[in-house]
Amino acid sequence: MSTPSIYLQMISTVNESGELRLELVEKPVPVPDADQVLVRIEAAPINPSDQGVMFGWADISAAVSSGAGQHKVLSAPVSEQGMRVMKARMGQALPVGNEGAGTVVATGSGGLAKSLEGKIVAVMGGSMYAQYRCVDAASCLPLLEGHSAKDGASCFVNPLTALSMVETMKMEGHSALVHTAAASNLGQMLVRICQADEVELVNIVRKEEQAALLRDMGAKYVVNTSSDNFMAELTDAIHATGATLAFDATGGGTLASNILACMEAAAARTPGAYSIYGSVKHKQVYLYGNLDTSATVLQRAYGMAWGVGGWLLPNFLAKAGMDVAARLRARVARELKTTFVSHYTNEISLEEALDADTVRQYYAKHTGEKFLICPQK
Amino acid sequence: MSTPSIYLQMISTVNESGELRLELVEKPVPVPDADQVLVRIEAAPINPSDQGVMFGWADISAAVSSGAGQHKVLSAPVSEQGMRVMKARMGQALPVGNEGAGTVVATGSGGLAKSLEGKIVAVMGGSMYAQYRCVDAASCLPLLEGHSAKDGASCFVNPLTALSMVETMKMEGHSALVHTAAASNLGQMLVRICQADEVELVNIVRKEEQAALLRDMGAKYVVNTSSDNFMAELTDAIHATGATLAFDATGGGTLASNILACMEAAAARTPGAYSIYGSVKHKQVYLYGNLDTSATVLQRAYGMAWGVGGWLLPNFLAKAGMDVAARLRARVARELKTTFVSHYTNEISLEEALDADTVRQYYAKHTGEKFLICPQK
């Protein structure tokens, strides 16, 4: 198969007139430097984190598509508030797609680069919603024999995030975890990791069908926010596991505060001297997602030893260091079809990803639905 | 002066019928163990942190006093919500008063204890709203020659908190500070510490008279929340100082969130690649007080590298270790009449501290007003 001289890449732009545009642009196929490889991207997932860059604060309910084929353009209006928040990206054409996988079709002259010739590799680093991507050979994760690009498309964001939650737990002196939006693709990975590593995990979901799904996987602690006894049930599960660290994908509302309140109530079950400042052990909730964009509301009825904050995979990996990152990557490649298996409900082309109705479908982020972009389709 | 066999101690109790009682009880004067000393408490400040234990969630506007002399009792009703929050202290007679100072009137046989005979010492460790207190000799901070118990009554809570803010800044990799309720007694100490240590400090106040007070002290950055341009002025000050750490005494409302938003806006002034995840440098707000008991509302428009959490002096000192604590204590004794000077507007007896109208006066925590209990009065 010969490599073309031009490829298509998806970019997102917010312009001064209050419009977000998502479109395909033609780029010259680059020639790899000595330590680089050229990857023909064959599969790239649409993660919530990709959609942050793709759509920002645009009003997707009012999005429309125009044009056809590679000239299709998605356009969506942006409110005044959205324009203020996105001021820093105004006019910049941002390439999208955090991760993907494909075949190495050209390499530089370096040893590592040449060793990847013809291999199927997973890659992270942006600009993945494209037909080709030139990357450093060292950043590639070669898949095991027999694994396809579709198998390896989601090697990084969800698997490394789930693994890094457990690493964070260990690094910061906690011994069990609470996870919200726990029936998600990432949540299911975390259930499997915690089962394998014998880490106690409290799964919080919103619906009974999600609870059933996790229980079928063997999850021991599943708590449903729609239960009338949610707070009591969560306190029981936290008391049973001793969890003092939670990862919350929703971000907004009172869920983080409620988790802290239940951690404090669980701690108070252990008899000890009363202190107006609450329990001494630090209780932490990290907000790693933004499914609920409303304000985070903290009731602060859980003493003084607590924290809430943003959590971001690249920031964690930078702090944890290269050795930890390499260990986690190797585990992902090894357990790609088991612990880290992803299920895609829809496979779409770059052009289909710009169709307004399709966009609204994946923008809704329904549990169990996951879209895969196949740029060669 | 001979030591009596009985002394008075102030205790606070919440009982099942929804009443908070603050009263004086008689206790036998203890005989010090080998490594202990008996301190005749001559001065003890009323800090906001003392009032948490004294009054909890009781309704002080409806408090009444009854009885006279040492039999005076303050009684205040507690709402159902307050009873739920204070469940863990139900029925317990809690002694109050975190810190104080006085004369060592009896000692154990140990060398350190004996060396303190007749000295004026500052002490921390609870039960200080009392005529006598027996403590470990090692926990005493002997005052320098010529310093009185009134001079040393507030050696710990405010001075160590202010010093520990600067220590936290250094330990956690920040280079400047933001402080709210900055005209408080503690805030003024922090201004003097930062001037001496050449640490840039952004002072946030609510009123122009508070801003004037701090400017008169030589504070360089003072921002008033009641200004129409508060957010822009705070962003300017944060940009000028590079502050990425704030200590907030109010706790509730949107102030912590606004500080983070200004830190992010200040970071965005430095040109760099746009990231939907915001600036990379971690931005932190610690809530160390509770002047505003409403919920903390976080708008989360400041990327992912941020944290908000409780901050408590004893927890910090436990983490920082004995050497740091000893260094900070020595500085307090040395600079007691300069950096760490406290001004008291009212000196009251134990009995007067139970008078409902007096309670309402100090409960209001007006800036510039500070009460000192003189248990020998």
Short mmCIF file of N, CA and C in Angstrom, two decimals, chain A residues 25-166:
data_model
loop_
_atom_site.label_atom_id
_atom_site.label_comp_id
_atom_site.label_asym_id
_atom_site.label_seq_id
_atom_site.Cartn_x
_atom_site.Cartn_y
_atom_site.Cartn_z
N VAL A 25 -9.26 19.30 7.29
CA VAL A 25 -8.34 20.08 6.46
C VAL A 25 -7.30 19.13 5.84
N GLU A 26 -6.81 19.53 4.69
CA GLU A 26 -5.78 18.72 4.03
C GLU A 26 -4.41 19.12 4.54
N LYS A 27 -3.57 18.14 4.77
CA LYS A 27 -2.21 18.40 5.24
C LYS A 27 -1.25 17.56 4.43
N PRO A 28 -0.06 18.04 4.22
CA PRO A 28 0.94 17.21 3.54
C PRO A 28 1.42 16.10 4.48
N VAL A 29 1.51 14.88 3.96
CA VAL A 29 2.01 13.78 4.80
C VAL A 29 3.47 14.03 5.12
N PRO A 30 3.84 14.08 6.39
CA PRO A 30 5.23 14.41 6.74
C PRO A 30 6.17 13.22 6.54
N VAL A 31 7.45 13.52 6.42
CA VAL A 31 8.48 12.48 6.35
C VAL A 31 9.08 12.36 7.75
N PRO A 32 9.08 11.16 8.33
CA PRO A 32 9.56 11.01 9.71
C PRO A 32 11.02 11.42 9.86
N ASP A 33 11.35 12.10 10.97
CA ASP A 33 12.75 12.32 11.36
C ASP A 33 13.37 10.99 11.78
N ALA A 34 14.64 11.00 12.11
CA ALA A 34 15.36 9.76 12.45
C ALA A 34 14.64 8.94 13.52
N ASP A 35 14.15 9.63 14.56
CA ASP A 35 13.56 8.90 15.68
C ASP A 35 12.04 8.86 15.63
N GLN A 36 11.47 9.17 14.47
CA GLN A 36 10.01 9.20 14.35
C GLN A 36 9.48 8.07 13.47
N VAL A 37 8.18 7.84 13.60
CA VAL A 37 7.50 6.92 12.70
C VAL A 37 6.23 7.58 12.19
N LEU A 38 5.81 7.18 10.98
CA LEU A 38 4.54 7.65 10.42
C LEU A 38 3.51 6.55 10.62
N VAL A 39 2.42 6.87 11.33
CA VAL A 39 1.38 5.88 11.62
C VAL A 39 0.14 6.18 10.77
N ARG A 40 -0.33 5.14 10.06
CA ARG A 40 -1.63 5.28 9.37
C ARG A 40 -2.69 4.99 10.43
N ILE A 41 -3.42 6.03 10.86
CA ILE A 41 -4.39 5.86 11.96
C ILE A 41 -5.61 5.08 11.44
N GLU A 42 -5.88 3.98 12.07
CA GLU A 42 -6.99 3.12 11.63
C GLU A 42 -8.17 3.13 12.61
N ALA A 43 -7.93 3.54 13.82
CA ALA A 43 -9.01 3.57 14.83
C ALA A 43 -8.65 4.57 15.92
N ALA A 44 -9.63 5.40 16.27
CA ALA A 44 -9.42 6.40 17.34
C ALA A 44 -10.76 6.59 18.06
N PRO A 45 -10.80 6.38 19.38
CA PRO A 45 -12.07 6.48 20.11
C PRO A 45 -12.47 7.94 20.34
N ILE A 46 -13.76 8.15 20.53
CA ILE A 46 -14.22 9.48 20.98
C ILE A 46 -14.45 9.40 22.48
N ASN A 47 -13.52 9.98 23.24
CA ASN A 47 -13.63 10.03 24.69
C ASN A 47 -14.25 11.35 25.12
N PRO A 48 -14.84 11.40 26.32
CA PRO A 48 -15.33 12.70 26.82
C PRO A 48 -14.25 13.78 26.77
N SER A 49 -13.01 13.40 27.04
CA SER A 49 -11.94 14.40 27.05
C SER A 49 -11.66 14.94 25.65
N ASP A 50 -11.92 14.14 24.60
CA ASP A 50 -11.78 14.66 23.24
C ASP A 50 -12.83 15.72 22.96
N GLN A 51 -14.03 15.47 23.48
CA GLN A 51 -15.14 16.36 23.17
C GLN A 51 -14.97 17.74 23.79
N GLY A 52 -14.18 17.81 24.87
CA GLY A 52 -13.89 19.12 25.44
C GLY A 52 -13.23 20.03 24.41
N VAL A 53 -12.26 19.50 23.68
CA VAL A 53 -11.59 20.31 22.66
C VAL A 53 -12.47 20.46 21.42
N MET A 54 -13.16 19.37 21.03
CA MET A 54 -13.99 19.43 19.82
C MET A 54 -15.09 20.47 19.92
N PHE A 55 -15.77 20.48 21.07
CA PHE A 55 -17.00 21.28 21.17
C PHE A 55 -16.95 22.39 22.21
N GLY A 56 -16.02 22.33 23.14
CA GLY A 56 -15.91 23.39 24.14
C GLY A 56 -17.26 23.73 24.73
N TRP A 57 -17.56 25.02 24.78
CA TRP A 57 -18.81 25.50 25.37
C TRP A 57 -19.85 25.82 24.30
N ALA A 58 -19.72 25.21 23.10
CA ALA A 58 -20.70 25.47 22.04
C ALA A 58 -22.04 24.81 22.38
N ASP A 59 -23.11 25.30 21.78
CA ASP A 59 -24.45 24.75 21.99
C ASP A 59 -24.70 23.67 20.94
N ILE A 60 -24.46 22.43 21.30
CA ILE A 60 -24.52 21.33 20.33
C ILE A 60 -25.96 21.01 19.93
N SER A 61 -26.92 21.38 20.78
CA SER A 61 -28.32 21.13 20.40
C SER A 61 -28.68 21.95 19.16
N ALA A 62 -27.95 23.04 18.93
CA ALA A 62 -28.24 23.91 17.77
C ALA A 62 -27.21 23.73 16.65
N ALA A 63 -26.41 22.65 16.73
CA ALA A 63 -25.38 22.44 15.71
C ALA A 63 -26.01 22.04 14.37
N VAL A 64 -25.41 22.46 13.27
CA VAL A 64 -25.86 22.05 11.92
C VAL A 64 -24.64 21.65 11.09
N SER A 65 -24.87 20.74 10.15
CA SER A 65 -23.81 20.34 9.22
C SER A 65 -24.11 20.92 7.85
N SER A 66 -23.06 21.24 7.11
CA SER A 66 -23.23 21.68 5.72
C SER A 66 -22.11 21.06 4.90
N GLY A 67 -22.25 21.11 3.58
CA GLY A 67 -21.22 20.54 2.71
C GLY A 67 -21.29 19.02 2.71
N ALA A 68 -20.42 18.41 1.89
CA ALA A 68 -20.45 16.95 1.76
C ALA A 68 -19.03 16.42 1.61
N GLY A 69 -18.89 15.11 1.87
CA GLY A 69 -17.58 14.47 1.73
C GLY A 69 -16.57 15.15 2.61
N GLN A 70 -15.37 15.34 2.11
CA GLN A 70 -14.32 15.92 2.95
C GLN A 70 -14.54 17.41 3.21
N HIS A 71 -15.57 17.97 2.54
CA HIS A 71 -15.87 19.39 2.75
C HIS A 71 -17.00 19.60 3.74
N LYS A 72 -17.44 18.53 4.37
CA LYS A 72 -18.49 18.67 5.38
C LYS A 72 -17.96 19.50 6.56
N VAL A 73 -18.81 20.39 7.07
CA VAL A 73 -18.43 21.24 8.21
C VAL A 73 -19.56 21.20 9.24
N LEU A 74 -19.19 21.00 10.50
CA LEU A 74 -20.15 21.13 11.59
C LEU A 74 -20.01 22.52 12.18
N SER A 75 -21.14 23.19 12.36
CA SER A 75 -21.10 24.54 12.91
C SER A 75 -22.07 24.62 14.09
N ALA A 76 -21.63 25.26 15.18
CA ALA A 76 -22.50 25.37 16.36
C ALA A 76 -22.31 26.74 16.99
N PRO A 77 -23.41 27.35 17.47
CA PRO A 77 -23.30 28.68 18.10
C PRO A 77 -22.69 28.58 19.50
N VAL A 78 -22.03 29.66 19.91
CA VAL A 78 -21.42 29.73 21.24
C VAL A 78 -22.03 30.93 21.97
N SER A 79 -22.47 30.72 23.20
CA SER A 79 -23.07 31.81 23.99
C SER A 79 -21.98 32.81 24.40
N GLU A 80 -22.42 33.95 24.89
CA GLU A 80 -21.46 34.97 25.35
C GLU A 80 -20.59 34.43 26.48
N GLN A 81 -21.22 33.70 27.42
CA GLN A 81 -20.46 33.11 28.53
C GLN A 81 -19.42 32.14 27.98
N GLY A 82 -19.85 31.30 27.02
CA GLY A 82 -18.94 30.34 26.40
C GLY A 82 -17.77 31.04 25.73
N MET A 83 -18.05 32.17 25.08
CA MET A 83 -16.98 32.92 24.41
C MET A 83 -15.98 33.44 25.43
N ARG A 84 -16.48 33.88 26.59
CA ARG A 84 -15.56 34.37 27.64
C ARG A 84 -14.66 33.23 28.12
N VAL A 85 -15.26 32.08 28.39
CA VAL A 85 -14.49 30.95 28.91
C VAL A 85 -13.44 30.49 27.89
N MET A 86 -13.79 30.57 26.60
CA MET A 86 -12.90 30.04 25.56
C MET A 86 -12.01 31.12 24.93
N LYS A 87 -11.94 32.26 25.58
CA LYS A 87 -11.19 33.40 25.04
C LYS A 87 -9.77 33.00 24.59
N ALA A 88 -9.13 32.15 25.39
CA ALA A 88 -7.72 31.82 25.12
C ALA A 88 -7.53 31.01 23.84
N ARG A 89 -8.59 30.37 23.32
CA ARG A 89 -8.43 29.56 22.10
C ARG A 89 -9.01 30.24 20.86
N MET A 90 -9.45 31.48 21.02
CA MET A 90 -10.11 32.20 19.93
C MET A 90 -9.27 32.19 18.65
N GLY A 91 -9.88 31.73 17.54
CA GLY A 91 -9.22 31.79 16.24
C GLY A 91 -8.19 30.70 15.99
N GLN A 92 -7.85 29.93 17.03
CA GLN A 92 -6.84 28.87 16.83
C GLN A 92 -7.49 27.61 16.27
N ALA A 93 -6.88 27.04 15.22
CA ALA A 93 -7.37 25.78 14.66
C ALA A 93 -6.76 24.63 15.47
N LEU A 94 -7.57 24.05 16.36
CA LEU A 94 -7.04 23.01 17.26
C LEU A 94 -7.30 21.62 16.68
N PRO A 95 -6.23 20.85 16.46
CA PRO A 95 -6.42 19.47 16.03
C PRO A 95 -7.00 18.65 17.17
N VAL A 96 -7.82 17.65 16.86
CA VAL A 96 -8.50 16.89 17.92
C VAL A 96 -8.19 15.41 17.85
N GLY A 97 -8.56 14.69 18.91
CA GLY A 97 -8.32 13.25 19.00
C GLY A 97 -7.09 12.95 19.83
N ASN A 98 -7.28 12.51 21.08
CA ASN A 98 -6.14 12.31 21.97
C ASN A 98 -5.35 11.05 21.69
N GLU A 99 -6.06 9.97 21.27
CA GLU A 99 -5.36 8.70 21.14
C GLU A 99 -5.91 7.91 19.95
N GLY A 100 -5.16 6.91 19.53
CA GLY A 100 -5.60 6.07 18.43
C GLY A 100 -4.58 4.96 18.20
N ALA A 101 -4.80 4.19 17.14
CA ALA A 101 -3.87 3.11 16.83
C ALA A 101 -3.87 2.89 15.32
N GLY A 102 -2.80 2.31 14.83
CA GLY A 102 -2.71 2.04 13.40
C GLY A 102 -1.38 1.40 13.07
N THR A 103 -1.10 1.38 11.76
CA THR A 103 0.07 0.67 11.28
C THR A 103 1.20 1.65 10.96
N VAL A 104 2.40 1.30 11.36
CA VAL A 104 3.56 2.12 11.03
C VAL A 104 3.89 1.89 9.56
N VAL A 105 3.76 2.95 8.75
CA VAL A 105 3.95 2.80 7.29
C VAL A 105 5.26 3.42 6.82
N ALA A 106 5.93 4.17 7.65
CA ALA A 106 7.24 4.73 7.28
C ALA A 106 7.98 5.03 8.57
N THR A 107 9.30 4.95 8.52
CA THR A 107 10.06 5.19 9.75
C THR A 107 11.30 6.02 9.44
N GLY A 108 11.86 6.65 10.49
CA GLY A 108 13.15 7.30 10.38
C GLY A 108 14.26 6.26 10.40
N SER A 109 15.47 6.75 10.42
CA SER A 109 16.63 5.85 10.29
C SER A 109 17.08 5.27 11.64
N GLY A 110 16.52 5.81 12.74
CA GLY A 110 16.95 5.35 14.07
C GLY A 110 16.54 3.90 14.33
N GLY A 111 17.26 3.28 15.25
CA GLY A 111 17.04 1.86 15.52
C GLY A 111 15.64 1.55 16.02
N LEU A 112 15.19 2.30 17.04
CA LEU A 112 13.86 2.05 17.59
C LEU A 112 12.80 2.28 16.53
N ALA A 113 12.95 3.37 15.77
CA ALA A 113 11.98 3.69 14.73
C ALA A 113 11.91 2.55 13.71
N LYS A 114 13.06 2.08 13.24
CA LYS A 114 13.08 1.03 12.22
C LYS A 114 12.48 -0.27 12.75
N SER A 115 12.65 -0.50 14.04
CA SER A 115 12.13 -1.75 14.61
C SER A 115 10.60 -1.80 14.60
N LEU A 116 9.96 -0.64 14.40
CA LEU A 116 8.50 -0.59 14.42
C LEU A 116 7.88 -0.72 13.03
N GLU A 117 8.70 -0.76 12.00
CA GLU A 117 8.22 -0.85 10.60
C GLU A 117 7.17 -1.95 10.45
N GLY A 118 5.98 -1.55 9.99
CA GLY A 118 4.93 -2.54 9.73
C GLY A 118 4.15 -2.98 10.96
N LYS A 119 4.60 -2.55 12.13
CA LYS A 119 3.93 -2.95 13.38
C LYS A 119 2.62 -2.16 13.60
N ILE A 120 1.74 -2.77 14.34
CA ILE A 120 0.55 -2.03 14.78
C ILE A 120 0.87 -1.43 16.15
N VAL A 121 0.70 -0.11 16.26
CA VAL A 121 1.06 0.58 17.49
C VAL A 121 -0.10 1.44 17.99
N ALA A 122 -0.15 1.64 19.30
CA ALA A 122 -1.08 2.60 19.89
C ALA A 122 -0.30 3.88 20.14
N VAL A 123 -0.97 5.02 19.93
CA VAL A 123 -0.29 6.30 20.11
C VAL A 123 -1.20 7.29 20.83
N MET A 124 -0.57 8.17 21.61
CA MET A 124 -1.29 9.24 22.29
C MET A 124 -0.54 10.52 22.00
N GLY A 125 -1.23 11.65 22.01
CA GLY A 125 -0.49 12.88 21.81
C GLY A 125 -1.22 13.89 20.93
N GLY A 126 -2.51 13.70 20.73
CA GLY A 126 -3.29 14.68 19.99
C GLY A 126 -3.25 14.48 18.49
N SER A 127 -4.16 15.18 17.77
CA SER A 127 -4.23 15.13 16.30
C SER A 127 -4.49 13.74 15.76
N MET A 128 -5.19 12.90 16.54
CA MET A 128 -5.39 11.51 16.12
C MET A 128 -6.62 11.32 15.24
N TYR A 129 -7.53 12.30 15.18
CA TYR A 129 -8.64 12.19 14.25
C TYR A 129 -8.12 12.65 12.90
N ALA A 130 -7.31 11.80 12.31
CA ALA A 130 -6.60 12.13 11.08
C ALA A 130 -6.23 10.82 10.41
N GLN A 131 -5.92 10.88 9.12
CA GLN A 131 -5.58 9.64 8.42
C GLN A 131 -4.15 9.20 8.70
N TYR A 132 -3.29 10.18 9.01
CA TYR A 132 -1.90 9.86 9.33
C TYR A 132 -1.44 10.70 10.50
N ARG A 133 -0.41 10.22 11.17
CA ARG A 133 0.15 10.98 12.29
C ARG A 133 1.60 10.56 12.46
N CYS A 134 2.50 11.56 12.47
CA CYS A 134 3.92 11.31 12.64
C CYS A 134 4.26 11.53 14.12
N VAL A 135 4.82 10.52 14.78
CA VAL A 135 5.10 10.62 16.23
C VAL A 135 6.50 10.10 16.56
N ASP A 136 6.98 10.45 17.75
CA ASP A 136 8.24 9.89 18.24
C ASP A 136 8.07 8.38 18.43
N ALA A 137 9.06 7.64 17.97
CA ALA A 137 9.00 6.18 18.11
C ALA A 137 8.85 5.78 19.57
N ALA A 138 9.53 6.52 20.45
CA ALA A 138 9.51 6.17 21.88
C ALA A 138 8.12 6.31 22.50
N SER A 139 7.25 7.11 21.87
CA SER A 139 5.91 7.31 22.44
C SER A 139 4.94 6.21 22.01
N CYS A 140 5.36 5.36 21.05
CA CYS A 140 4.47 4.31 20.55
C CYS A 140 4.41 3.14 21.53
N LEU A 141 3.23 2.56 21.64
CA LEU A 141 3.08 1.32 22.41
C LEU A 141 2.79 0.21 21.40
N PRO A 142 3.79 -0.64 21.07
CA PRO A 142 3.55 -1.71 20.07
C PRO A 142 2.57 -2.72 20.66
N LEU A 143 1.56 -3.09 19.89
CA LEU A 143 0.60 -4.08 20.39
C LEU A 143 1.20 -5.47 20.27
N LEU A 144 0.69 -6.37 21.09
CA LEU A 144 1.14 -7.76 21.01
C LEU A 144 0.66 -8.37 19.69
N GLU A 145 1.35 -9.39 19.24
CA GLU A 145 0.99 -10.15 18.04
C GLU A 145 -0.49 -10.54 18.09
N GLY A 146 -1.20 -10.30 17.01
CA GLY A 146 -2.59 -10.73 16.96
C GLY A 146 -3.59 -9.68 17.41
N HIS A 147 -3.10 -8.57 17.98
CA HIS A 147 -4.01 -7.49 18.38
C HIS A 147 -4.14 -6.46 17.26
N SER A 148 -5.38 -6.07 16.98
CA SER A 148 -5.64 -5.15 15.87
C SER A 148 -5.63 -3.70 16.35
N ALA A 149 -5.64 -2.79 15.38
CA ALA A 149 -5.71 -1.36 15.71
C ALA A 149 -6.97 -1.05 16.51
N LYS A 150 -8.09 -1.70 16.16
CA LYS A 150 -9.33 -1.48 16.93
C LYS A 150 -9.16 -1.94 18.38
N ASP A 151 -8.48 -3.07 18.55
CA ASP A 151 -8.21 -3.54 19.93
C ASP A 151 -7.42 -2.50 20.72
N GLY A 152 -6.49 -1.83 20.04
CA GLY A 152 -5.55 -0.96 20.74
C GLY A 152 -5.87 0.52 20.67
N ALA A 153 -7.05 0.86 20.11
CA ALA A 153 -7.36 2.29 19.90
C ALA A 153 -7.43 3.06 21.23
N SER A 154 -7.91 2.38 22.26
CA SER A 154 -8.13 3.05 23.57
C SER A 154 -7.11 2.59 24.60
N CYS A 155 -5.85 2.53 24.23
CA CYS A 155 -4.80 2.04 25.13
C CYS A 155 -4.46 3.01 26.25
N PHE A 156 -4.70 4.29 26.04
CA PHE A 156 -4.11 5.27 26.95
C PHE A 156 -5.12 5.90 27.89
N VAL A 157 -6.05 6.68 27.35
CA VAL A 157 -6.88 7.54 28.20
C VAL A 157 -7.58 6.75 29.30
N ASN A 158 -8.45 5.80 28.93
CA ASN A 158 -9.16 5.06 29.97
C ASN A 158 -8.27 4.10 30.75
N PRO A 159 -7.47 3.24 30.09
CA PRO A 159 -6.65 2.30 30.87
C PRO A 159 -5.66 3.00 31.81
N LEU A 160 -4.94 4.01 31.29
CA LEU A 160 -3.96 4.67 32.16
C LEU A 160 -4.64 5.48 33.26
N THR A 161 -5.80 6.05 32.96
CA THR A 161 -6.53 6.78 34.00
C THR A 161 -6.95 5.83 35.11
N ALA A 162 -7.53 4.70 34.74
CA ALA A 162 -7.98 3.74 35.75
C ALA A 162 -6.80 3.22 36.57
N LEU A 163 -5.71 2.87 35.87
CA LEU A 163 -4.52 2.40 36.60
C LEU A 163 -3.96 3.49 37.51
N SER A 164 -3.99 4.73 37.03
CA SER A 164 -3.40 5.83 37.79
C SER A 164 -4.23 6.18 39.02
N MET A 165 -5.52 5.86 38.98
CA MET A 165 -6.33 6.05 40.19
C MET A 165 -5.81 5.16 41.31
N VAL A 166 -5.51 3.91 40.97
CA VAL A 166 -4.99 2.99 41.98
C VAL A 166 -3.59 3.43 42.43
#
